[in-house]
Coordinates of C-alpha atoms in Angstrom, one line a residue:
S1 CA 0.0 0.0 0.0
T2 CA 1.0 3.6 -0.3
L3 CA 1.7 5.9 2.7
G4 CA -1.6 7.6 1.9
D5 CA -3.5 4.3 2.0
T6 CA -2.0 3.5 5.4
T7 CA -2.8 6.9 6.8
A8 CA -6.4 6.7 5.6
V9 CA -6.8 3.4 7.3
I10 CA -5.4 4.8 10.6
D11 CA -7.6 7.8 10.3
M12 CA -10.6 5.5 9.9
M13 CA -9.5 3.5 13.0
Q14 CA -9.1 6.7 15.0
K15 CA -12.7 7.8 14.1
Q16 CA -14.4 4.4 14.7
H17 CA -12.3 2.9 17.5
P18 CA -10.2 5.8 19.1
D19 CA -9.4 3.9 22.3
D20 CA -8.8 0.5 20.9
P21 CA -5.2 -0.6 21.8
W22 CA -4.5 -1.6 18.2
T23 CA -5.6 1.8 17.0
L24 CA -3.2 3.4 19.4
Y25 CA -0.5 1.0 18.4
A26 CA -0.9 1.8 14.7
S27 CA -1.0 5.5 15.4
A28 CA 2.2 5.4 17.5
F29 CA 3.9 3.1 15.0
M30 CA 3.1 5.3 12.1
A31 CA 4.1 8.5 13.9
D32 CA 7.4 7.0 14.8
R33 CA 8.1 5.8 11.2
S34 CA 7.1 9.3 10.0
M35 CA 10.0 10.8 12.0
A36 CA 7.6 12.4 14.6
T37 CA 9.1 13.7 17.8
Y38 CA 8.8 11.9 21.0
D39 CA 6.1 14.1 22.5
Q40 CA 4.0 13.4 19.3
Y41 CA 4.0 9.6 19.6
E42 CA 4.5 9.0 23.3
P43 CA 0.8 9.8 24.3
Y44 CA -0.4 7.0 21.9
I45 CA 2.0 4.5 23.5
A46 CA 1.0 5.4 27.0
R47 CA -2.7 5.1 26.3
M48 CA -2.1 1.9 24.4
M49 CA -0.5 0.3 27.5
E50 CA -3.2 1.5 29.7
R51 CA -6.0 0.2 27.5
A52 CA -4.5 -3.2 26.6
K53 CA -5.5 -5.8 29.2
E54 CA -2.8 -8.2 27.9
P55 CA -0.3 -6.2 25.7
S56 CA 0.9 -8.2 22.8
D57 CA 4.6 -8.7 22.0
R58 CA 4.4 -6.0 19.4
M59 CA 2.9 -3.5 21.9
I60 CA 5.5 -4.3 24.5
A61 CA 8.3 -4.0 21.9
L62 CA 7.0 -0.6 20.9
R63 CA 6.9 0.6 24.5
A64 CA 10.4 -0.8 25.1
A65 CA 11.7 0.9 22.0
S66 CA 10.3 4.2 23.3
L67 CA 12.0 3.8 26.7
R68 CA 15.3 2.6 25.0
N69 CA 15.4 5.7 22.8
R70 CA 15.2 7.8 25.9
N71 CA 18.1 5.8 27.5
Q72 CA 15.7 4.3 30.1
Y73 CA 17.3 0.9 29.8
A74 CA 16.3 -0.6 33.1
E75 CA 12.6 0.2 32.6
A76 CA 12.8 -1.2 29.0
L77 CA 14.4 -4.4 30.2
A78 CA 11.9 -4.8 32.9
L79 CA 9.1 -5.0 30.3
V80 CA 10.7 -8.0 28.6
E81 CA 12.3 -9.8 31.5
G82 CA 11.4 -13.5 31.6
K83 CA 9.6 -13.4 28.2
Q84 CA 11.1 -16.1 25.9
T85 CA 9.3 -15.5 22.6
P86 CA 11.4 -14.6 19.6
A87 CA 10.0 -11.1 19.5
M88 CA 10.8 -10.4 23.2
L89 CA 14.3 -11.9 22.9
S90 CA 14.9 -9.7 19.9
T91 CA 13.6 -6.7 21.7
K92 CA 15.8 -7.4 24.7
A93 CA 18.8 -7.7 22.3
S94 CA 18.0 -4.3 20.8
I95 CA 18.0 -2.7 24.3
L96 CA 21.4 -4.3 25.2
L97 CA 22.8 -3.0 21.9
A98 CA 21.7 0.5 22.8
Q99 CA 23.4 0.1 26.2
A100 CA 26.5 -1.3 24.6
W101 CA 26.7 1.7 22.3
A102 CA 26.2 4.2 25.1
N103 CA 28.7 2.5 27.5
K104 CA 31.1 1.1 24.9
D105 CA 30.5 -2.4 26.4
D106 CA 31.4 -5.2 24.0
K107 CA 30.2 -7.8 26.4
L108 CA 26.7 -6.4 26.2
A109 CA 26.9 -6.5 22.4
E110 CA 27.9 -10.2 22.5
Q111 CA 25.0 -10.9 24.8
A112 CA 22.7 -9.3 22.3
L113 CA 24.1 -11.5 19.5
D114 CA 23.4 -14.5 21.7
L115 CA 19.8 -13.4 22.2
Y116 CA 19.3 -13.0 18.4
A117 CA 20.7 -16.6 18.0
Q118 CA 18.2 -17.9 20.6
A119 CA 15.3 -16.1 18.8
R120 CA 16.4 -17.7 15.4
K121 CA 16.5 -21.1 17.0
L122 CA 13.0 -20.8 18.4
D123 CA 11.7 -19.5 15.1
P124 CA 14.0 -19.7 12.0
H125 CA 11.5 -17.5 10.1
F126 CA 11.6 -14.7 12.6
M127 CA 13.7 -12.5 10.2
E128 CA 14.3 -9.6 12.6
A129 CA 16.7 -11.7 14.5
W130 CA 18.7 -12.4 11.3
M131 CA 18.6 -8.8 10.1
R132 CA 19.6 -7.1 13.4
A133 CA 22.3 -9.6 14.1
S134 CA 23.7 -9.0 10.6
Q135 CA 23.7 -5.3 11.0
Q136 CA 25.5 -5.5 14.3
L137 CA 28.1 -7.8 12.9
R138 CA 28.7 -5.4 10.0
S139 CA 29.1 -2.5 12.4
K140 CA 31.9 -4.4 14.1
R141 CA 33.5 -5.3 10.7
R142 CA 32.7 -8.9 11.1
N143 CA 31.6 -9.0 7.6
E144 CA 32.3 -12.7 6.8
E145 CA 30.0 -13.7 9.7
A146 CA 27.3 -11.3 8.5
H147 CA 27.5 -12.6 5.0
A148 CA 27.2 -16.3 6.1
L149 CA 24.3 -15.4 8.3
M150 CA 22.3 -13.6 5.7
K151 CA 23.0 -16.2 3.0
E152 CA 21.3 -18.7 5.3
A153 CA 18.4 -16.3 6.0
A154 CA 17.9 -15.5 2.3
A155 CA 17.4 -19.2 1.6
L156 CA 14.5 -19.3 4.1
T157 CA 12.4 -16.5 2.7
P158 CA 11.5 -14.5 -0.4
A159 CA 11.2 -11.3 1.8
L160 CA 12.8 -8.4 -0.1
M161 CA 14.2 -6.7 3.0
V162 CA 16.1 -9.9 3.8
H163 CA 17.6 -10.2 0.3
R164 CA 18.5 -6.6 0.3
E165 CA 20.4 -7.1 3.6
Y166 CA 22.0 -10.2 2.0
W167 CA 23.3 -8.2 -1.0
T168 CA 24.7 -5.6 1.4
T169 CA 26.6 -8.2 3.3
V170 CA 28.0 -9.7 0.2
R171 CA 29.3 -6.4 -1.0
A172 CA 30.9 -5.7 2.4
D173 CA 32.7 -9.1 2.7
K174 CA 36.4 -8.4 1.8
S175 CA 37.2 -12.1 1.7
V176 CA 35.2 -12.5 -1.5
P177 CA 36.7 -11.2 -4.8
E178 CA 34.7 -8.5 -6.6
E179 CA 33.8 -10.7 -9.5
K180 CA 32.5 -13.4 -7.2
K181 CA 30.4 -10.9 -5.3
R182 CA 28.7 -9.8 -8.4
E183 CA 28.1 -13.4 -9.5
E184 CA 26.6 -14.3 -6.1
I185 CA 24.3 -11.3 -6.0
D186 CA 23.2 -11.8 -9.6
A187 CA 22.4 -15.4 -8.9
D188 CA 20.1 -14.4 -6.1
I189 CA 18.5 -11.6 -8.1
A190 CA 17.9 -14.1 -11.0
T191 CA 16.1 -16.4 -8.6
I192 CA 13.9 -13.6 -7.2
L193 CA 13.1 -12.3 -10.7
K194 CA 12.1 -15.8 -11.9
T195 CA 9.7 -16.3 -9.0
R196 CA 8.4 -12.8 -8.3
G197 CA 9.6 -10.7 -11.3
D198 CA 6.1 -9.3 -12.1
W199 CA 5.8 -7.7 -8.7
I200 CA 6.7 -4.0 -8.8
P201 CA 8.4 -3.9 -5.3
V202 CA 10.8 -6.6 -6.6
L203 CA 11.7 -4.6 -9.6
A204 CA 12.2 -1.5 -7.4
Q205 CA 14.6 -3.4 -5.1
V206 CA 16.6 -4.9 -7.9
A207 CA 16.9 -1.4 -9.5
T208 CA 18.2 0.0 -6.2
E209 CA 20.8 -2.8 -6.1
Y210 CA 21.9 -2.2 -9.6
G211 CA 22.2 1.5 -8.8
A212 CA 24.4 0.7 -5.8
Q213 CA 26.6 -1.3 -8.2
K214 CA 26.7 1.6 -10.7
R215 CA 25.0 -0.6 -13.3
T216 CA 23.1 2.4 -14.5
E217 CA 21.7 1.0 -17.7
E218 CA 20.2 -2.0 -16.0
A219 CA 18.8 0.1 -13.2
E220 CA 17.2 2.5 -15.7
R221 CA 15.5 -0.3 -17.7
L222 CA 13.8 -1.5 -14.5
R223 CA 12.9 2.1 -13.4
E224 CA 11.3 2.8 -16.8
R225 CA 9.2 -0.3 -16.5
I226 CA 8.1 0.8 -13.0
L227 CA 7.2 4.3 -14.2
K228 CA 5.2 2.8 -17.1
E229 CA 3.4 -0.1 -15.2
A230 CA 2.8 1.6 -11.8
P231 CA 2.9 5.4 -12.3
D232 CA 0.8 6.2 -9.3
S233 CA 2.7 4.1 -6.8
R234 CA 5.3 5.0 -4.3
F235 CA 7.7 2.9 -6.3
A236 CA 7.4 5.2 -9.3
E237 CA 8.2 8.1 -7.0
A238 CA 11.1 6.2 -5.5
A239 CA 12.4 5.3 -9.0
L240 CA 12.5 9.0 -9.9
Y241 CA 14.1 10.0 -6.7
A242 CA 16.8 7.2 -7.0
R243 CA 17.6 8.5 -10.5
Y244 CA 18.0 12.0 -9.2
S245 CA 19.9 11.1 -6.0
E246 CA 22.3 8.8 -7.8
F247 CA 23.1 11.5 -10.4
R248 CA 23.8 14.0 -7.6
R249 CA 26.0 11.5 -5.8
E250 CA 28.1 10.9 -8.9
A251 CA 28.2 14.6 -9.8
G252 CA 29.9 15.7 -6.6
D253 CA 31.4 19.2 -6.9
K254 CA 30.3 19.5 -10.5
L255 CA 26.8 20.3 -9.2
T256 CA 27.9 23.8 -8.4
K257 CA 30.8 24.3 -10.9
D258 CA 29.8 22.7 -14.2
P259 CA 27.0 24.3 -16.3
E260 CA 25.9 21.0 -18.0
T261 CA 25.8 19.2 -14.7
K262 CA 23.8 22.0 -13.1
A263 CA 21.3 21.9 -16.0
K264 CA 20.9 18.1 -15.8
N265 CA 20.3 18.4 -12.0
L266 CA 17.6 21.0 -12.5
K267 CA 16.0 18.9 -15.3
L268 CA 15.8 15.8 -12.9
I269 CA 14.4 18.0 -10.1
R270 CA 11.7 19.4 -12.4
E271 CA 10.8 16.0 -13.7
F272 CA 10.4 14.7 -10.2
I273 CA 8.2 17.6 -9.0
A274 CA 6.1 17.5 -12.2
W275 CA 5.3 13.8 -11.8
P276 CA 1.5 13.6 -11.2
S277 CA 1.6 11.3 -8.2
H278 CA 3.5 11.9 -4.9
P279 CA 2.5 9.5 -2.2
N280 CA 5.4 10.6 0.0
K281 CA 5.0 14.3 0.7
Q282 CA 8.2 14.3 2.7
T283 CA 10.3 13.2 -0.3
L284 CA 8.6 15.8 -2.4
A285 CA 9.5 18.5 0.1
M286 CA 13.1 17.2 0.2
V287 CA 13.4 17.6 -3.6
N288 CA 11.8 21.0 -3.4
Q289 CA 14.4 21.9 -0.8
S290 CA 17.1 21.0 -3.3
Y291 CA 15.4 23.0 -6.0
F292 CA 15.3 25.9 -3.6
S293 CA 19.0 25.6 -2.8
A294 CA 19.8 25.8 -6.5
A295 CA 17.4 28.7 -7.2
E296 CA 17.3 30.9 -4.2
N297 CA 20.0 33.3 -5.3
D298 CA 19.5 32.9 -9.1
P299 CA 16.4 34.6 -10.6
S300 CA 17.2 33.1 -14.0
I301 CA 16.3 29.6 -12.7
V302 CA 12.8 30.3 -11.3
T303 CA 10.5 33.3 -11.4
N304 CA 9.4 35.0 -8.2
E305 CA 6.0 33.2 -8.3
E306 CA 7.8 29.9 -8.8
L307 CA 10.1 30.6 -5.8
Q308 CA 7.1 31.3 -3.7
K309 CA 5.6 28.0 -4.6
I310 CA 8.8 26.2 -3.8
V311 CA 9.1 27.8 -0.4
H312 CA 5.6 26.6 0.4
A313 CA 6.3 23.2 -1.0
M314 CA 9.1 22.8 1.6
E315 CA 6.8 23.3 4.5
P316 CA 6.4 19.5 5.4
M317 CA 10.1 19.7 6.4
G318 CA 9.5 22.8 8.6
E319 CA 9.5 21.0 11.9
D320 CA 12.8 19.3 11.2
M321 CA 14.6 22.1 9.3
P322 CA 13.1 25.4 10.4
T323 CA 16.2 27.5 9.6
I324 CA 16.2 26.3 6.0
V325 CA 12.4 26.1 5.3
Y326 CA 11.3 29.2 7.3
G327 CA 14.6 31.1 7.6
R328 CA 16.2 30.8 4.2
G329 CA 12.8 30.7 2.6
A330 CA 11.8 34.0 4.1
M331 CA 15.2 35.6 3.2
A332 CA 15.0 34.5 -0.4
L333 CA 11.6 36.0 -0.9
A334 CA 12.7 39.2 0.9
T335 CA 15.8 39.5 -1.2
R336 CA 13.7 39.5 -4.3
G337 CA 11.3 41.9 -2.6
F338 CA 8.4 39.6 -3.4
A339 CA 5.6 38.1 -1.3
L340 CA 6.8 40.0 1.8
D341 CA 3.6 39.0 3.7
D342 CA 4.6 35.4 3.2
A343 CA 8.2 36.1 4.0
E344 CA 7.4 37.7 7.3
A345 CA 4.9 34.9 8.2
F346 CA 7.5 32.3 7.4
A347 CA 10.2 34.1 9.5
R348 CA 7.9 34.5 12.5
T349 CA 6.8 30.8 12.2
G350 CA 10.5 29.8 12.3
V351 CA 11.2 31.9 15.4
A352 CA 8.2 30.4 17.1
K353 CA 9.1 26.8 16.3
L354 CA 12.8 27.1 17.2
D355 CA 12.5 26.4 21.0
K356 CA 10.8 23.0 20.3
F357 CA 13.2 22.2 17.5
I358 CA 16.3 22.8 19.8
A359 CA 14.8 21.0 22.7
N360 CA 14.0 17.9 20.6
N361 CA 17.6 17.9 19.2
R362 CA 19.0 18.1 22.7
L363 CA 16.8 15.1 23.7
E364 CA 17.7 13.1 20.6
M365 CA 21.4 13.7 20.7
G366 CA 21.6 12.9 24.4
T367 CA 25.2 12.2 25.3
E368 CA 26.3 11.6 21.7
V369 CA 27.1 15.4 21.3
S370 CA 28.8 17.4 24.0
S371 CA 27.0 20.2 25.8
A372 CA 29.4 22.8 24.3
D373 CA 28.6 21.6 20.8
M374 CA 24.9 21.7 21.4
D375 CA 25.2 25.2 22.8
K376 CA 27.1 26.2 19.7
F377 CA 24.3 24.6 17.6
E378 CA 21.7 26.5 19.5
V379 CA 23.2 30.0 19.1
T380 CA 23.8 29.3 15.4
M381 CA 20.1 28.4 14.9
R382 CA 18.8 31.3 16.9
A383 CA 21.1 33.8 15.1
S384 CA 19.9 32.5 11.8
M385 CA 16.2 32.8 12.5
R386 CA 16.5 36.3 14.1
D387 CA 18.6 37.4 11.1
A388 CA 15.9 36.1 8.7
L389 CA 13.2 38.1 10.4
G390 CA 15.4 41.2 10.6
W391 CA 16.2 41.0 6.8
V392 CA 12.5 40.7 6.0
L393 CA 11.6 43.7 8.2
L394 CA 14.4 45.7 6.6
K395 CA 13.1 45.0 3.1
R396 CA 9.6 46.1 4.4
G397 CA 11.1 49.4 5.4
R398 CA 10.5 48.8 9.2
T399 CA 14.1 49.8 10.0
D400 CA 13.8 50.1 13.8
E401 CA 12.2 46.6 14.1
A402 CA 14.8 45.3 11.7
L403 CA 17.7 46.6 13.7
T404 CA 16.4 45.0 16.9
Q405 CA 16.2 41.6 15.2
L406 CA 19.6 42.0 13.4
F407 CA 21.4 42.9 16.6
A408 CA 19.7 40.1 18.5
A409 CA 21.1 37.8 15.8
Y410 CA 24.5 39.4 16.1
E411 CA 24.5 38.9 19.9
Y412 CA 23.8 35.2 19.4
N413 CA 26.5 34.8 16.8
P414 CA 28.9 37.7 15.9
D415 CA 30.6 35.4 13.4
D416 CA 27.6 34.7 11.2
M417 CA 28.3 35.5 7.6
Q418 CA 24.8 36.5 6.7
V419 CA 24.2 38.5 9.9
L420 CA 27.3 40.6 9.1
Y421 CA 26.2 41.1 5.5
H422 CA 22.7 42.2 6.6
L423 CA 24.1 44.6 9.2
G424 CA 26.4 46.0 6.4
Q425 CA 23.4 46.4 4.2
F426 CA 21.5 48.1 7.0
N427 CA 24.3 50.6 7.6
E428 CA 24.9 51.2 3.9
S429 CA 21.2 52.0 3.5
R430 CA 21.7 54.7 6.2
A431 CA 24.8 56.1 4.4
Q432 CA 26.9 54.9 7.3
L433 CA 29.6 53.6 5.0
A434 CA 32.5 53.2 7.5
K435 CA 30.3 50.9 9.7
A436 CA 29.1 49.0 6.6
E437 CA 32.7 48.4 5.5
D438 CA 33.6 47.1 8.9
F439 CA 30.7 44.5 8.9
Y440 CA 31.5 43.5 5.2
R441 CA 35.2 43.2 6.0
R442 CA 34.6 40.9 8.9
G443 CA 32.1 38.8 7.0
A444 CA 34.3 38.5 3.9
M445 CA 37.0 36.8 5.9
L446 CA 34.8 34.1 7.3
Q447 CA 35.0 30.6 5.8
S448 CA 32.0 29.7 3.5
S449 CA 30.9 26.7 1.6
T450 CA 28.6 28.9 -0.5
E451 CA 29.0 32.2 -2.2
N452 CA 29.9 34.8 0.5
P453 CA 27.9 38.0 -0.2
N454 CA 30.2 40.1 1.9
R455 CA 33.0 39.7 -0.7
A456 CA 31.0 41.2 -3.5
A457 CA 29.6 43.8 -1.2
I458 CA 32.9 45.1 0.1
K459 CA 34.2 45.4 -3.5
D460 CA 31.1 47.4 -4.5
L461 CA 31.4 49.6 -1.5
Y462 CA 35.1 50.2 -2.2
A463 CA 34.2 51.4 -5.7
K464 CA 31.4 53.6 -4.2
R465 CA 33.7 55.2 -1.7
N466 CA 36.7 55.7 -4.0
G467 CA 35.1 56.3 -7.3
S468 CA 36.7 53.3 -8.9
L469 CA 38.4 50.0 -8.2
A470 CA 41.9 51.5 -8.5
G471 CA 44.0 50.1 -5.6
Y472 CA 41.4 47.5 -4.7
D473 CA 43.9 44.6 -5.2
D474 CA 46.3 46.1 -2.7
Y475 CA 43.5 46.8 -0.3
L476 CA 42.2 43.2 -0.6
H477 CA 45.8 41.8 -0.1
T478 CA 46.0 43.8 3.1
L479 CA 42.7 42.4 4.3
N480 CA 43.8 38.9 3.5
D481 CA 47.1 39.3 5.4
R482 CA 45.2 40.7 8.4
D483 CA 42.7 37.8 8.1
A484 CA 45.5 35.2 8.0
A485 CA 47.1 36.6 11.0
Q486 CA 43.9 36.7 13.0
R487 CA 42.9 33.2 11.8
R488 CA 46.3 31.8 12.7
K489 CA 46.1 33.3 16.2
K490 CA 42.6 31.8 16.7
V491 CA 43.6 28.4 15.3
L492 CA 46.6 28.1 17.6
S493 CA 44.8 29.5 20.6
A494 CA 42.5 26.5 20.5
R495 CA 45.3 24.1 21.4
N496 CA 44.2 21.8 24.3
K497 CA 45.7 23.0 27.6
S498 CA 45.6 19.4 29.0
P499 CA 45.9 17.2 25.9
R500 CA 44.5 13.7 26.3
G501 CA 46.1 10.5 25.2
V502 CA 44.8 8.6 22.2
P503 CA 43.3 5.2 22.9
P504 CA 45.6 2.5 21.2
F505 CA 44.6 1.2 17.8
A506 CA 45.9 -1.4 15.4
L507 CA 44.1 -0.8 12.0
Q508 CA 44.7 -2.0 8.5
T509 CA 45.1 0.2 5.4
L510 CA 42.9 -0.4 2.4
D511 CA 45.8 -2.5 1.1
G512 CA 45.9 -4.7 4.2
K513 CA 49.0 -3.2 5.9
A514 CA 48.9 -2.8 9.6
V515 CA 49.3 0.6 11.3
K516 CA 49.4 1.0 15.1
L517 CA 49.3 4.0 17.3
A518 CA 52.8 3.1 18.5
D519 CA 54.1 3.6 14.9
L520 CA 53.4 7.4 15.3
K521 CA 55.4 7.8 18.5
G522 CA 57.8 10.8 18.3
K523 CA 56.0 12.3 15.2
V524 CA 53.4 14.9 14.6
A525 CA 50.4 13.0 13.3
V526 CA 47.2 14.3 11.6
I527 CA 44.3 11.8 11.6
N528 CA 41.1 12.7 9.7
F529 CA 37.9 10.7 10.3
W530 CA 35.7 10.6 7.3
G531 CA 33.3 8.6 5.1
I532 CA 32.2 8.7 1.5
W533 CA 28.7 9.1 2.8
C534 CA 29.7 12.4 4.4
S535 CA 29.5 15.2 1.8
W536 CA 31.4 17.7 4.0
C537 CA 34.2 15.2 4.4
V538 CA 34.4 14.6 0.6
K539 CA 34.3 18.4 0.0
E540 CA 37.6 18.9 2.0
L541 CA 39.5 15.9 0.8
P542 CA 41.1 17.6 -2.2
D543 CA 42.8 20.0 0.2
Y544 CA 43.6 17.1 2.5
Q545 CA 45.3 15.3 -0.4
R546 CA 47.5 18.4 -1.0
L547 CA 48.3 18.5 2.7
A548 CA 49.4 14.8 2.5
R549 CA 51.6 15.4 -0.4
K550 CA 53.1 18.5 1.2
Y551 CA 54.4 16.4 4.1
A552 CA 54.9 13.1 2.1
N553 CA 58.7 13.2 2.5
D554 CA 58.8 14.7 6.0
P555 CA 60.0 12.0 8.5
Q556 CA 58.6 14.1 11.4
V557 CA 55.0 14.2 10.1
V558 CA 52.4 11.5 9.4
I559 CA 49.2 12.3 7.6
L560 CA 46.5 9.6 8.0
T561 CA 42.7 9.1 7.7
I562 CA 40.3 6.6 9.3
N563 CA 37.4 5.7 7.1
N564 CA 34.2 4.4 8.6
D565 CA 32.3 3.3 5.5
N566 CA 31.1 -0.4 5.6
D567 CA 32.2 -1.3 2.1
D568 CA 36.1 -1.2 1.9
G569 CA 36.0 -2.3 -1.7
R570 CA 33.9 0.7 -2.7
V571 CA 36.2 3.0 -0.8
K572 CA 39.2 1.6 -2.6
R573 CA 37.6 2.1 -6.0
W574 CA 36.5 5.6 -5.0
M575 CA 40.0 6.6 -4.0
A576 CA 41.3 5.3 -7.3
E577 CA 38.7 7.2 -9.3
K578 CA 39.6 10.4 -7.4
K579 CA 43.4 9.7 -7.8
Y580 CA 43.8 10.2 -4.0
D581 CA 46.8 8.5 -2.4
F582 CA 46.7 9.6 1.2
R583 CA 46.7 6.7 3.7
V584 CA 43.3 5.3 4.6
L585 CA 42.9 3.1 7.7
V586 CA 39.8 0.9 7.9
D587 CA 37.6 1.5 11.0
D588 CA 37.0 -1.6 13.2
G589 CA 34.7 0.1 15.6
Y590 CA 37.4 2.5 16.9
V591 CA 35.3 5.5 15.7
S592 CA 32.2 4.7 17.8
K593 CA 34.3 3.7 20.8
N594 CA 35.9 7.2 20.8
D595 CA 32.6 9.1 20.6
I596 CA 33.3 10.6 17.2
H597 CA 29.9 11.7 16.0
A598 CA 30.9 14.8 14.0
F599 CA 32.2 14.3 10.5
P600 CA 34.7 15.3 9.4
T601 CA 36.7 15.3 12.7
T602 CA 40.5 15.7 12.6
W603 CA 43.0 15.0 15.4
F604 CA 46.4 16.6 15.6
L605 CA 48.7 14.5 17.7
D606 CA 51.8 15.8 19.3
P607 CA 55.0 13.7 19.4
A608 CA 53.9 12.2 22.7
G609 CA 50.7 10.8 21.0
R610 CA 48.3 13.3 22.7
I611 CA 45.5 15.2 21.0
A612 CA 46.9 18.7 21.0
F613 CA 44.2 20.1 18.6
E614 CA 40.9 18.7 17.5
K615 CA 39.0 20.2 14.5
K616 CA 35.3 19.3 13.9
G617 CA 33.6 20.1 10.7
W618 CA 34.6 21.3 7.2
T619 CA 37.5 23.7 6.8
E620 CA 37.6 26.1 3.8
K621 CA 41.4 26.9 4.0
L622 CA 42.4 23.4 5.2
E623 CA 45.9 23.2 3.8
Q624 CA 46.9 26.5 5.3
E625 CA 45.2 26.0 8.7
F626 CA 46.2 22.4 9.2
A627 CA 49.8 23.2 8.3
W628 CA 49.8 25.9 11.0
R629 CA 48.9 23.3 13.6
V630 CA 51.5 20.8 12.3
E631 CA 54.2 23.4 12.4
A632 CA 53.2 24.4 16.0
L633 CA 53.5 20.8 17.1
R634 CA 56.8 20.0 15.3
L635 CA 59.6 19.4 17.7
G636 CA 57.1 18.8 20.5
G637 CA 56.1 22.3 21.3
G638 CA 56.0 24.6 18.3
R639 CA 58.4 27.2 17.1
V640 CA 58.8 30.7 18.4
N641 CA 58.7 32.0 14.9
P642 CA 56.7 29.6 12.7
P643 CA 56.6 30.0 8.9
T644 CA 54.8 33.0 7.5
P645 CA 51.2 32.1 6.5
Q646 CA 51.0 31.3 2.8

């Protein structure tokens, strides 16, 4: 069925049998799967448990999952204690795995695997016990065991989700040659197509697998068949989305740099949006958000009226992405001076929703993200929303109100690129050019993954104040030198006052060579944690490659990375395609054990093997700023007069 069909059935149940435990179960289950927040689905679960005289295994499992997700492990375990059905054993295993993750307790993880094995013994067709065990084994890089487990499971059932997991474990198993992997997967696909090849979900799953293997032509043939035979289904929508997302993944940086790639991206977006049936409104909103990102600063892509429609089409994502949907949406409309009533309404909605959004993020992140990082996240969000409202009010000519909001944003985050630009615009509109220049100058020096409006604004203002651009290059050179000096001071001031030691590791490179922490003793080491799945990681890797080559022949410096993708073969092929040769170590669970949740994260180890610097997130001027840290750590303490910034 489609998502709409399911929702309609639940709506009917809520009208006809609002207090029935199964109505409440279905409502909670659907809310959870729809990415609802805890306070949206918890009331259903609480009432379900109150109404059910003898809660079923499914009901107990749902309640236990709710408790587990809030780290209430003891209460969750109490619900399933002594229950020996496959579902209850599996539920207990999932609670132990959550505890194991939180406490870095490998013994609990092994107990969970034992419980899954018991569940499979009681009922070999209880597929959750096969699937969850396989996923746990893969997370621990025990890929051969996962492969064997899922091969056995696939022989027991035609269930698509089981075969999908089987194909994933085959791809991840390094002990199997690439050619043999493809043969094994193809053989299983042939069996499924022979017995169930007329069923659209089967075609969709096989197309997804072909896409993962980059067998584009084969995937496209199946997608075209789905679009033709089931145009109103969620599988048709998924086929279009897969076509679009695979193109974006392969395009990489060309999405913003190559005109042909940008045009193809827009074509795929428009085809998706124009498709007559969209059962999954969240996916439609996501694609509209991509459309918005491509068009918000370029009137040649969409008209003002079309931009207004796109902004409204993003609204289903407003609860989860208020600063993008309401904040940037409002700013884009205001920048064009169009639909300012809508723009102000959006900005005020975003401000109103922010408290709940931040609270939910704090709850969901729990201990995975430090309090300091969450505080930084909060001020960034609050600055962004106040800035959006201030910009709209400025465009409406309500300057006093605008200044109040813009300075509120500035107080939250004085290093916000957009806030500084908008304050510059405010002062320029009041002919206070010296103040405007100061805001633009500060904004122009900030790192930015997108076009930084301050850089164009300060150039235009220079011409306005001086009558021409004569001397601008010298002026800009002075600004860059001042910026480099300030950035260098800021970067080096972040050195850890009490550097902590690094937990030992013994990891293999993609070529199977062993590298241990002890090998780095006496050297300055840079270790970058990344994954192909992480777009920000991938974005900075060209600079990281240059850094690695810069120090390739330096015996005092080691440049490494630790990759945490599950498919080492794919990583090796990807490295070859990109012509990268920096050393890549394969994660064996080391990343999760060390609470690394932000990607990319980079450690800078001093010669004693301690983390002297830690950088989280993307770095625009990576080669320069990372080299400053390396030079500061060389010889165990840094030089009095380090090299001049380049």
